[in-house]
Amino acid sequence: MAKDQMTPIERLTAYNQGDPIDRLPCVPIVGNTAARVIGVKVSELPTSGKLLAQAQIAAYRRFGYDIIRIFTDLYGQAEAMGAVIHYPEDETAYLDKPALTDISQIDNLKPADPYKDGHLPVQLEAMKIAVAEVGKEVTVTGALTGPFTTASFLIGAENLARLVAKNPEAVHRLCRLSLETCLTYAKAIIDTGCTPSLTDPMSSATIISPQKFKDFSLPYLKELIDYIHSRGKGVTLHICGKTAKVWEQMADAGADCISIDNAASLTEAKEKVGSRLRLMGNVKPSEIMLQGTVADVRLAVLSGVREAYNNPKGYIVASGCSLPTETPFANIDAMLDAVREIGYPITEEKLNLLEQRWSK
């Protein structure tokens, strides 16, 4: 694996300022694949801040990518508010029971204390350790689940869908409670020295209409992002699935960068909102990163770079979503190696030459 000329923080700082860089920033979104780097089971990470930090630091050092994300699953805030989460021995956690069986129980809900409730203290401990150990060379982020998605985990996705149609006021109450937890957790994340990394998959246009996004997601996202900005931090916002119909609203919410799922088009995103925010994405996590060959990964990276390297607000090479746990290390290496070989500045001529070579 080639050695980079710049540290991740040097690279991103220079890129933001329009100064020379050695290569584009690159973020294979490594989640529980980090467990494989240190040879532990996925279920061990959510219960030990030290182990979670060790895994994510080891993964960063192993692959050399540009942003560390302290993350195990999307349910931390909902669990801290009463949802029941199941932790398989060696797979990513999933929602077992929402906090509420009926909206009439909403008065029983209270915002979470990130220093006491659920596994949030473990996440914060991992963030502190990572910042102390590598924070001078690489940005460390803490995963933060958006208000609408957290609301869906509190009442259940099907119940939330019914409430959106029949009892919108109750949905707003749920979103407000979720937002209060998001705000206190965002404060705690920033207080560790980390930057919140915002994910809101249930706000996808695959799930709710753009009008429902405007009603139930945008106001709470904007308030959360405004707070993060007030603390001097930028915001990357990831929403899964097809998001083209809400890109403008994601920009209106204040996102500085949007992470594009592989179900969406980088070219279209560049045309629609590229003058407003940075783009990040969107190599397919399963078809390419998990199941593809090294050659497949290289060509997918090149395709994304060709689409978005000239985005007015910049571009970060990344997977379209978190990598599956069993993603081969060779494919993560291939993503970074491809970005290093493409280098910077980027020309169409160089991309054409690399495509010819890598297609053989």
mmCIF file of C-alpha atoms in Angstrom:
data_model
loop_
_atom_site.group_PDB
_atom_site.id
_atom_site.type_symbol
_atom_site.label_atom_id
_atom_site.label_comp_id
_atom_site.label_asym_id
_atom_site.label_seq_id
_atom_site.Cartn_x
_atom_site.Cartn_y
_atom_site.Cartn_z
ATOM 1 C CA MET A 1 0.000 0.000 0.000
ATOM 2 C CA ALA A 2 1.438 3.350 -1.069
ATOM 3 C CA LYS A 3 2.228 5.913 1.608
ATOM 4 C CA ASP A 4 0.301 9.162 1.418
ATOM 5 C CA GLN A 5 2.135 12.464 1.319
ATOM 6 C CA MET A 6 -0.327 14.240 3.620
ATOM 7 C CA THR A 7 -2.219 13.381 6.776
ATOM 8 C CA PRO A 8 -6.022 13.308 6.416
ATOM 9 C CA ILE A 9 -6.417 16.595 8.281
ATOM 10 C CA GLU A 10 -3.731 18.243 6.132
ATOM 11 C CA ARG A 11 -5.444 16.922 2.995
ATOM 12 C CA LEU A 12 -8.957 18.059 3.931
ATOM 13 C CA THR A 13 -7.734 21.438 5.157
ATOM 14 C CA ALA A 14 -5.831 22.060 1.932
ATOM 15 C CA TYR A 15 -8.760 20.825 -0.181
ATOM 16 C CA ASN A 16 -11.156 23.146 1.636
ATOM 17 C CA GLN A 17 -8.825 26.082 0.999
ATOM 18 C CA GLY A 18 -8.195 25.256 -2.659
ATOM 19 C CA ASP A 19 -4.530 24.451 -1.987
ATOM 20 C CA PRO A 20 -2.591 21.577 -3.625
ATOM 21 C CA ILE A 21 -3.351 18.057 -2.386
ATOM 22 C CA ASP A 22 -1.844 14.651 -3.129
ATOM 23 C CA ARG A 23 -5.171 12.904 -3.818
ATOM 24 C CA LEU A 24 -8.905 13.259 -3.297
ATOM 25 C CA PRO A 25 -10.197 12.511 0.209
ATOM 26 C CA CYS A 26 -11.480 8.933 0.451
ATOM 27 C CA VAL A 27 -13.835 7.376 2.987
ATOM 28 C CA PRO A 28 -14.843 3.738 2.647
ATOM 29 C CA ILE A 29 -17.499 3.930 5.351
ATOM 30 C CA VAL A 30 -16.078 1.309 7.686
ATOM 31 C CA GLY A 31 -18.546 0.295 10.370
ATOM 32 C CA ASN A 32 -18.447 -3.157 11.888
ATOM 33 C CA THR A 33 -15.818 -4.334 9.418
ATOM 34 C CA ALA A 34 -13.501 -2.784 12.007
ATOM 35 C CA ALA A 35 -14.255 -5.770 14.272
ATOM 36 C CA ARG A 36 -12.614 -7.998 11.674
ATOM 37 C CA VAL A 37 -9.473 -5.846 11.688
ATOM 38 C CA ILE A 38 -8.778 -6.689 15.338
ATOM 39 C CA GLY A 39 -10.368 -10.147 15.315
ATOM 40 C CA VAL A 40 -13.311 -9.628 17.670
ATOM 41 C CA LYS A 41 -17.038 -10.287 17.360
ATOM 42 C CA VAL A 42 -19.336 -7.457 16.293
ATOM 43 C CA SER A 43 -21.333 -7.773 19.515
ATOM 44 C CA GLU A 44 -18.244 -6.902 21.564
ATOM 45 C CA LEU A 45 -17.975 -3.375 20.136
ATOM 46 C CA PRO A 46 -21.149 -1.709 21.520
ATOM 47 C CA THR A 47 -20.300 -2.736 25.088
ATOM 48 C CA SER A 48 -16.690 -1.522 25.297
ATOM 49 C CA GLY A 49 -15.535 1.982 24.470
ATOM 50 C CA LYS A 50 -11.917 0.864 24.572
ATOM 51 C CA LEU A 51 -12.506 -2.003 22.159
ATOM 52 C CA LEU A 52 -14.629 0.123 19.813
ATOM 53 C CA ALA A 53 -11.939 2.803 19.697
ATOM 54 C CA GLN A 54 -9.221 0.188 19.215
ATOM 55 C CA ALA A 55 -11.114 -1.343 16.278
ATOM 56 C CA GLN A 56 -11.779 1.941 14.486
ATOM 57 C CA ILE A 57 -8.245 3.245 15.050
ATOM 58 C CA ALA A 58 -6.792 -0.049 13.802
ATOM 59 C CA ALA A 59 -9.004 0.076 10.697
ATOM 60 C CA TYR A 60 -7.935 3.651 9.968
ATOM 61 C CA ARG A 61 -4.264 2.732 10.331
ATOM 62 C CA ARG A 62 -4.703 -0.431 8.279
ATOM 63 C CA PHE A 63 -6.348 1.248 5.286
ATOM 64 C CA GLY A 64 -5.296 4.912 5.509
ATOM 65 C CA TYR A 65 -8.653 6.564 4.809
ATOM 66 C CA ASP A 66 -9.536 10.144 5.675
ATOM 67 C CA ILE A 67 -12.256 10.184 8.337
ATOM 68 C CA ILE A 68 -12.845 7.887 11.312
ATOM 69 C CA ARG A 69 -16.493 7.278 12.215
ATOM 70 C CA ILE A 70 -17.269 5.878 15.649
ATOM 71 C CA PHE A 71 -20.293 3.725 14.863
ATOM 72 C CA THR A 72 -21.856 0.372 15.665
ATOM 73 C CA ASP A 73 -25.526 0.768 14.662
ATOM 74 C CA LEU A 74 -28.282 3.371 14.198
ATOM 75 C CA TYR A 75 -30.214 2.594 17.357
ATOM 76 C CA GLY A 76 -28.148 4.174 20.138
ATOM 77 C CA GLN A 77 -30.383 7.167 20.773
ATOM 78 C CA ALA A 78 -33.638 5.192 20.508
ATOM 79 C CA GLU A 79 -32.266 2.510 22.828
ATOM 80 C CA ALA A 80 -31.297 5.185 25.328
ATOM 81 C CA MET A 81 -34.942 6.350 25.223
ATOM 82 C CA GLY A 82 -36.399 2.876 25.804
ATOM 83 C CA ALA A 83 -36.337 0.916 22.537
ATOM 84 C CA VAL A 84 -35.179 -2.703 22.823
ATOM 85 C CA ILE A 85 -32.269 -3.560 20.531
ATOM 86 C CA HIS A 86 -31.120 -7.088 19.730
ATOM 87 C CA TYR A 87 -27.388 -7.683 19.477
ATOM 88 C CA PRO A 88 -26.578 -10.859 17.502
ATOM 89 C CA GLU A 89 -23.281 -12.442 18.457
ATOM 90 C CA ASP A 90 -21.454 -11.462 15.299
ATOM 91 C CA GLU A 91 -23.762 -9.293 13.196
ATOM 92 C CA THR A 92 -24.998 -5.711 13.302
ATOM 93 C CA ALA A 93 -27.740 -4.962 15.838
ATOM 94 C CA TYR A 94 -31.380 -4.515 14.886
ATOM 95 C CA LEU A 95 -34.552 -3.106 16.442
ATOM 96 C CA ASP A 96 -36.374 -5.741 18.508
ATOM 97 C CA LYS A 97 -39.130 -3.645 20.128
ATOM 98 C CA PRO A 98 -39.898 0.070 19.783
ATOM 99 C CA ALA A 99 -40.051 2.116 22.977
ATOM 100 C CA LEU A 100 -43.810 2.603 22.525
ATOM 101 C CA THR A 101 -46.520 0.162 21.469
ATOM 102 C CA ASP A 102 -49.053 2.969 21.124
ATOM 103 C CA ILE A 103 -48.772 6.731 20.746
ATOM 104 C CA SER A 104 -50.889 7.150 23.906
ATOM 105 C CA GLN A 105 -47.735 6.177 25.828
ATOM 106 C CA ILE A 106 -45.769 9.158 24.551
ATOM 107 C CA ASP A 107 -45.873 10.938 27.920
ATOM 108 C CA ASN A 108 -43.665 8.129 29.257
ATOM 109 C CA LEU A 109 -40.846 9.172 26.907
ATOM 110 C CA LYS A 110 -38.060 11.431 28.051
ATOM 111 C CA PRO A 111 -34.969 12.694 26.192
ATOM 112 C CA ALA A 112 -31.901 10.555 26.828
ATOM 113 C CA ASP A 113 -28.909 11.516 28.936
ATOM 114 C CA PRO A 114 -25.942 10.562 26.720
ATOM 115 C CA TYR A 115 -23.692 10.188 29.765
ATOM 116 C CA LYS A 116 -25.965 7.659 31.480
ATOM 117 C CA ASP A 117 -28.443 6.000 29.142
ATOM 118 C CA GLY A 118 -28.101 2.934 26.934
ATOM 119 C CA HIS A 119 -24.828 2.442 25.082
ATOM 120 C CA LEU A 120 -24.292 6.164 24.408
ATOM 121 C CA PRO A 121 -21.649 6.458 27.177
ATOM 122 C CA VAL A 122 -19.697 3.648 25.476
ATOM 123 C CA GLN A 123 -19.767 5.523 22.170
ATOM 124 C CA LEU A 124 -18.590 8.719 23.859
ATOM 125 C CA GLU A 125 -15.762 6.865 25.595
ATOM 126 C CA ALA A 126 -14.629 5.483 22.227
ATOM 127 C CA MET A 127 -14.722 8.976 20.717
ATOM 128 C CA LYS A 128 -12.568 10.402 23.519
ATOM 129 C CA ILE A 129 -9.998 7.643 23.137
ATOM 130 C CA ALA A 130 -9.830 8.016 19.344
ATOM 131 C CA VAL A 131 -9.465 11.795 19.525
ATOM 132 C CA ALA A 132 -6.685 11.471 22.107
ATOM 133 C CA GLU A 133 -4.808 8.869 20.082
ATOM 134 C CA VAL A 134 -5.149 10.034 16.446
ATOM 135 C CA GLY A 135 -7.197 13.244 16.514
ATOM 136 C CA LYS A 136 -4.253 15.425 15.511
ATOM 137 C CA GLU A 137 -3.893 13.604 12.189
ATOM 138 C CA VAL A 138 -7.426 12.524 11.248
ATOM 139 C CA THR A 139 -10.935 13.880 11.822
ATOM 140 C CA VAL A 140 -12.878 11.666 14.220
ATOM 141 C CA THR A 141 -16.657 11.728 13.850
ATOM 142 C CA GLY A 142 -19.411 10.316 16.014
ATOM 143 C CA ALA A 143 -22.475 8.757 14.383
ATOM 144 C CA LEU A 144 -25.683 10.668 15.117
ATOM 145 C CA THR A 145 -29.064 9.321 13.968
ATOM 146 C CA GLY A 146 -31.471 11.985 12.726
ATOM 147 C CA PRO A 147 -34.669 12.980 14.561
ATOM 148 C CA PHE A 148 -37.211 11.465 12.140
ATOM 149 C CA THR A 149 -35.389 8.142 12.004
ATOM 150 C CA THR A 150 -35.044 8.017 15.780
ATOM 151 C CA ALA A 151 -38.773 8.738 16.015
ATOM 152 C CA SER A 152 -39.442 5.735 13.780
ATOM 153 C CA PHE A 153 -37.445 3.510 16.147
ATOM 154 C CA LEU A 154 -39.435 4.813 19.115
ATOM 155 C CA ILE A 155 -42.869 3.920 17.697
ATOM 156 C CA GLY A 156 -42.037 1.502 14.867
ATOM 157 C CA ALA A 157 -41.885 2.336 11.164
ATOM 158 C CA GLU A 158 -45.388 1.052 10.332
ATOM 159 C CA ASN A 159 -46.990 2.914 13.234
ATOM 160 C CA LEU A 160 -45.117 6.068 12.295
ATOM 161 C CA ALA A 161 -46.352 5.820 8.703
ATOM 162 C CA ARG A 162 -49.951 5.610 9.950
ATOM 163 C CA LEU A 163 -49.450 8.533 12.319
ATOM 164 C CA VAL A 164 -48.003 10.705 9.573
ATOM 165 C CA ALA A 165 -51.337 10.382 7.792
ATOM 166 C CA LYS A 166 -53.742 10.315 10.740
ATOM 167 C CA ASN A 167 -52.084 12.126 13.648
ATOM 168 C CA PRO A 168 -49.385 14.504 12.424
ATOM 169 C CA GLU A 169 -49.314 16.354 15.735
ATOM 170 C CA ALA A 170 -48.204 13.167 17.491
ATOM 171 C CA VAL A 171 -45.435 12.742 14.920
ATOM 172 C CA HIS A 172 -44.228 16.242 15.677
ATOM 173 C CA ARG A 173 -44.179 15.425 19.398
ATOM 174 C CA LEU A 174 -42.094 12.317 18.698
ATOM 175 C CA CYS A 175 -39.731 14.252 16.443
ATOM 176 C CA ARG A 176 -39.348 16.995 19.044
ATOM 177 C CA LEU A 177 -38.461 14.452 21.749
ATOM 178 C CA SER A 178 -36.033 12.791 19.344
ATOM 179 C CA LEU A 179 -34.512 16.158 18.510
ATOM 180 C CA GLU A 180 -33.942 16.921 22.199
ATOM 181 C CA THR A 181 -31.951 13.690 22.496
ATOM 182 C CA CYS A 182 -30.122 14.495 19.247
ATOM 183 C CA LEU A 183 -29.155 17.932 20.535
ATOM 184 C CA THR A 184 -27.851 16.701 23.890
ATOM 185 C CA TYR A 185 -25.966 13.874 22.188
ATOM 186 C CA ALA A 186 -24.546 16.240 19.541
ATOM 187 C CA LYS A 187 -23.291 18.474 22.353
ATOM 188 C CA ALA A 188 -21.671 15.497 24.063
ATOM 189 C CA ILE A 189 -20.054 14.356 20.797
ATOM 190 C CA ILE A 190 -18.617 17.799 20.146
ATOM 191 C CA ASP A 191 -17.444 18.091 23.738
ATOM 192 C CA THR A 192 -15.283 14.979 23.194
ATOM 193 C CA GLY A 193 -13.541 16.777 20.317
ATOM 194 C CA CYS A 194 -15.474 14.876 17.621
ATOM 195 C CA THR A 195 -17.691 16.036 14.779
ATOM 196 C CA PRO A 196 -21.236 14.607 14.553
ATOM 197 C CA SER A 197 -21.842 12.536 11.409
ATOM 198 C CA LEU A 198 -25.552 12.673 10.651
ATOM 199 C CA THR A 199 -27.562 9.750 9.233
ATOM 200 C CA ASP A 200 -31.331 9.848 8.676
ATOM 201 C CA PRO A 201 -32.339 6.831 6.553
ATOM 202 C CA MET A 202 -36.080 6.974 7.258
ATOM 203 C CA SER A 203 -36.162 10.442 5.667
ATOM 204 C CA SER A 204 -35.386 8.851 2.293
ATOM 205 C CA ALA A 205 -37.625 9.698 -0.650
ATOM 206 C CA THR A 206 -37.891 5.921 -1.012
ATOM 207 C CA ILE A 207 -39.910 5.959 2.230
ATOM 208 C CA ILE A 208 -41.582 9.370 2.597
ATOM 209 C CA SER A 209 -42.666 11.966 0.051
ATOM 210 C CA PRO A 210 -40.786 15.249 -0.414
ATOM 211 C CA GLN A 211 -43.754 17.045 1.179
ATOM 212 C CA LYS A 212 -43.613 14.782 4.235
ATOM 213 C CA PHE A 213 -39.850 15.393 4.374
ATOM 214 C CA LYS A 214 -40.571 19.116 4.424
ATOM 215 C CA ASP A 215 -43.137 18.701 7.187
ATOM 216 C CA PHE A 216 -41.554 16.136 9.489
ATOM 217 C CA SER A 217 -37.834 15.955 8.748
ATOM 218 C CA LEU A 218 -36.543 19.289 7.476
ATOM 219 C CA PRO A 219 -37.447 21.495 10.488
ATOM 220 C CA TYR A 220 -35.783 19.151 12.977
ATOM 221 C CA LEU A 221 -32.740 18.494 10.804
ATOM 222 C CA LYS A 222 -32.278 22.230 10.335
ATOM 223 C CA GLU A 223 -32.431 22.929 14.063
ATOM 224 C CA LEU A 224 -29.925 20.153 14.742
ATOM 225 C CA ILE A 225 -27.559 21.277 11.978
ATOM 226 C CA ASP A 226 -27.827 24.907 13.097
ATOM 227 C CA TYR A 227 -26.699 23.834 16.562
ATOM 228 C CA ILE A 228 -23.754 21.829 15.194
ATOM 229 C CA HIS A 229 -22.738 24.827 13.081
ATOM 230 C CA SER A 230 -22.980 27.068 16.145
ATOM 231 C CA ARG A 231 -20.285 24.870 17.714
ATOM 232 C CA GLY A 232 -17.995 25.422 14.730
ATOM 233 C CA LYS A 233 -18.449 22.010 13.101
ATOM 234 C CA GLY A 234 -19.424 21.141 9.531
ATOM 235 C CA VAL A 235 -22.132 18.598 8.811
ATOM 236 C CA THR A 236 -22.178 15.616 6.483
ATOM 237 C CA LEU A 237 -25.699 14.257 6.039
ATOM 238 C CA HIS A 238 -26.392 10.742 4.756
ATOM 239 C CA ILE A 239 -29.869 9.624 3.744
ATOM 240 C CA CYS A 240 -30.213 6.175 2.216
ATOM 241 C CA GLY A 241 -31.892 5.231 -1.036
ATOM 242 C CA LYS A 242 -33.224 7.531 -3.726
ATOM 243 C CA THR A 243 -32.805 11.087 -2.480
ATOM 244 C CA ALA A 244 -32.853 13.227 -5.640
ATOM 245 C CA LYS A 245 -36.271 14.655 -4.761
ATOM 246 C CA VAL A 246 -35.005 15.976 -1.411
ATOM 247 C CA TRP A 247 -31.460 17.139 -2.266
ATOM 248 C CA GLU A 248 -32.545 20.776 -2.323
ATOM 249 C CA GLN A 249 -34.144 20.341 1.094
ATOM 250 C CA MET A 250 -31.017 18.624 2.426
ATOM 251 C CA ALA A 251 -29.117 21.711 1.323
ATOM 252 C CA ASP A 252 -31.792 23.951 2.856
ATOM 253 C CA ALA A 253 -31.300 22.096 6.145
ATOM 254 C CA GLY A 254 -27.735 23.394 6.106
ATOM 255 C CA ALA A 255 -25.733 20.282 5.245
ATOM 256 C CA ASP A 256 -22.192 21.106 4.099
ATOM 257 C CA CYS A 257 -21.786 17.716 2.421
ATOM 258 C CA ILE A 258 -24.289 15.063 1.416
ATOM 259 C CA SER A 259 -23.384 11.407 1.255
ATOM 260 C CA ILE A 260 -24.993 9.931 -1.866
ATOM 261 C CA ASP A 261 -26.273 6.361 -1.784
ATOM 262 C CA ASN A 262 -25.513 4.176 -4.795
ATOM 263 C CA ALA A 263 -29.248 4.282 -5.630
ATOM 264 C CA ALA A 264 -28.726 7.922 -6.671
ATOM 265 C CA SER A 265 -26.663 9.635 -9.364
ATOM 266 C CA LEU A 266 -23.583 11.725 -8.602
ATOM 267 C CA THR A 267 -23.938 13.456 -11.955
ATOM 268 C CA GLU A 268 -27.507 14.470 -11.184
ATOM 269 C CA ALA A 269 -26.549 15.590 -7.682
ATOM 270 C CA LYS A 270 -23.737 17.705 -9.101
ATOM 271 C CA GLU A 271 -26.127 19.383 -11.505
ATOM 272 C CA LYS A 272 -28.825 19.986 -8.902
ATOM 273 C CA VAL A 273 -26.952 20.983 -5.740
ATOM 274 C CA GLY A 274 -23.229 20.806 -6.503
ATOM 275 C CA SER A 275 -22.890 24.575 -6.275
ATOM 276 C CA ARG A 276 -24.347 24.477 -2.755
ATOM 277 C CA LEU A 277 -22.567 21.599 -1.044
ATOM 278 C CA ARG A 278 -19.900 18.925 -1.286
ATOM 279 C CA LEU A 279 -20.751 15.459 -2.583
ATOM 280 C CA MET A 280 -19.602 12.147 -1.139
ATOM 281 C CA GLY A 281 -20.166 8.662 -2.565
ATOM 282 C CA ASN A 282 -21.198 6.367 -4.047
ATOM 283 C CA VAL A 283 -19.435 3.026 -4.733
ATOM 284 C CA LYS A 284 -21.914 0.181 -4.190
ATOM 285 C CA PRO A 285 -21.287 -1.348 -0.751
ATOM 286 C CA SER A 286 -22.660 -4.819 -1.506
ATOM 287 C CA GLU A 287 -22.371 -5.405 -5.271
ATOM 288 C CA ILE A 288 -18.897 -3.860 -5.593
ATOM 289 C CA MET A 289 -17.195 -3.570 -2.203
ATOM 290 C CA LEU A 290 -18.453 -6.865 -0.756
ATOM 291 C CA GLN A 291 -18.971 -9.055 -3.804
ATOM 292 C CA GLY A 292 -16.821 -7.450 -6.488
ATOM 293 C CA THR A 293 -13.213 -7.958 -7.487
ATOM 294 C CA VAL A 294 -10.341 -5.555 -6.954
ATOM 295 C CA ALA A 295 -10.720 -4.567 -10.614
ATOM 296 C CA ASP A 296 -14.424 -3.880 -10.077
ATOM 297 C CA VAL A 297 -13.614 -1.584 -7.163
ATOM 298 C CA ARG A 298 -10.983 0.338 -9.110
ATOM 299 C CA LEU A 299 -13.350 0.944 -12.032
ATOM 300 C CA ALA A 300 -16.209 1.945 -9.720
ATOM 301 C CA VAL A 301 -13.970 4.480 -7.999
ATOM 302 C CA LEU A 302 -12.855 5.845 -11.349
ATOM 303 C CA SER A 303 -16.468 6.142 -12.499
ATOM 304 C CA GLY A 304 -17.427 8.157 -9.433
ATOM 305 C CA VAL A 305 -14.395 10.407 -9.782
ATOM 306 C CA ARG A 306 -15.206 11.017 -13.436
ATOM 307 C CA GLU A 307 -18.736 12.073 -12.472
ATOM 308 C CA ALA A 308 -17.965 14.332 -9.540
ATOM 309 C CA TYR A 309 -14.290 15.390 -9.293
ATOM 310 C CA ASN A 310 -15.202 18.795 -10.749
ATOM 311 C CA ASN A 311 -18.153 19.375 -8.437
ATOM 312 C CA PRO A 312 -17.976 23.098 -7.537
ATOM 313 C CA LYS A 313 -17.994 22.419 -3.774
ATOM 314 C CA GLY A 314 -15.726 19.384 -3.952
ATOM 315 C CA TYR A 315 -16.010 15.616 -3.873
ATOM 316 C CA ILE A 316 -15.063 12.833 -1.464
ATOM 317 C CA VAL A 317 -14.676 9.296 -2.819
ATOM 318 C CA ALA A 318 -16.730 6.977 -0.613
ATOM 319 C CA SER A 319 -18.923 3.930 -0.436
ATOM 320 C CA GLY A 320 -22.629 4.588 -0.922
ATOM 321 C CA CYS A 321 -23.390 3.488 2.648
ATOM 322 C CA SER A 322 -21.673 1.655 5.518
ATOM 323 C CA LEU A 323 -19.683 -1.340 4.318
ATOM 324 C CA PRO A 324 -21.034 -4.826 5.054
ATOM 325 C CA THR A 325 -19.143 -6.472 7.908
ATOM 326 C CA GLU A 326 -17.472 -9.092 5.699
ATOM 327 C CA THR A 327 -16.146 -6.654 3.073
ATOM 328 C CA PRO A 328 -12.773 -8.044 1.900
ATOM 329 C CA PHE A 329 -9.798 -6.031 3.064
ATOM 330 C CA ALA A 330 -8.377 -6.268 -0.465
ATOM 331 C CA ASN A 331 -11.344 -4.308 -1.802
ATOM 332 C CA ILE A 332 -10.958 -1.551 0.785
ATOM 333 C CA ASP A 333 -7.272 -1.377 -0.124
ATOM 334 C CA ALA A 334 -8.265 -1.200 -3.787
ATOM 335 C CA MET A 335 -10.482 1.833 -3.171
ATOM 336 C CA LEU A 336 -7.631 3.729 -1.509
ATOM 337 C CA ASP A 337 -5.061 2.551 -4.038
ATOM 338 C CA ALA A 338 -7.262 3.697 -6.918
ATOM 339 C CA VAL A 339 -7.627 7.170 -5.416
ATOM 340 C CA ARG A 340 -3.868 7.351 -4.857
ATOM 341 C CA GLU A 341 -3.133 6.346 -8.443
ATOM 342 C CA ILE A 342 -5.642 8.859 -9.807
ATOM 343 C CA GLY A 343 -3.861 11.502 -7.735
ATOM 344 C CA TYR A 344 -4.498 15.225 -8.015
ATOM 345 C CA PRO A 345 -5.059 17.405 -9.968
ATOM 346 C CA ILE A 346 -7.345 15.251 -12.105
ATOM 347 C CA THR A 347 -7.629 15.406 -15.883
ATOM 348 C CA GLU A 348 -9.922 13.590 -18.305
ATOM 349 C CA GLU A 349 -6.852 12.371 -20.147
ATOM 350 C CA LYS A 350 -5.492 10.672 -17.036
ATOM 351 C CA LEU A 351 -8.873 9.137 -16.234
ATOM 352 C CA ASN A 352 -9.113 7.759 -19.773
ATOM 353 C CA LEU A 353 -5.649 6.229 -19.563
ATOM 354 C CA LEU A 354 -6.388 4.605 -16.211
ATOM 355 C CA GLU A 355 -9.693 3.262 -17.473
ATOM 356 C CA GLN A 356 -7.943 1.620 -20.408
ATOM 357 C CA ARG A 357 -5.350 0.072 -18.120
ATOM 358 C CA TRP A 358 -7.769 -1.091 -15.428
ATOM 359 C CA SER A 359 -10.262 -2.513 -17.922
ATOM 360 C CA LYS A 360 -7.767 -5.016 -19.295
#
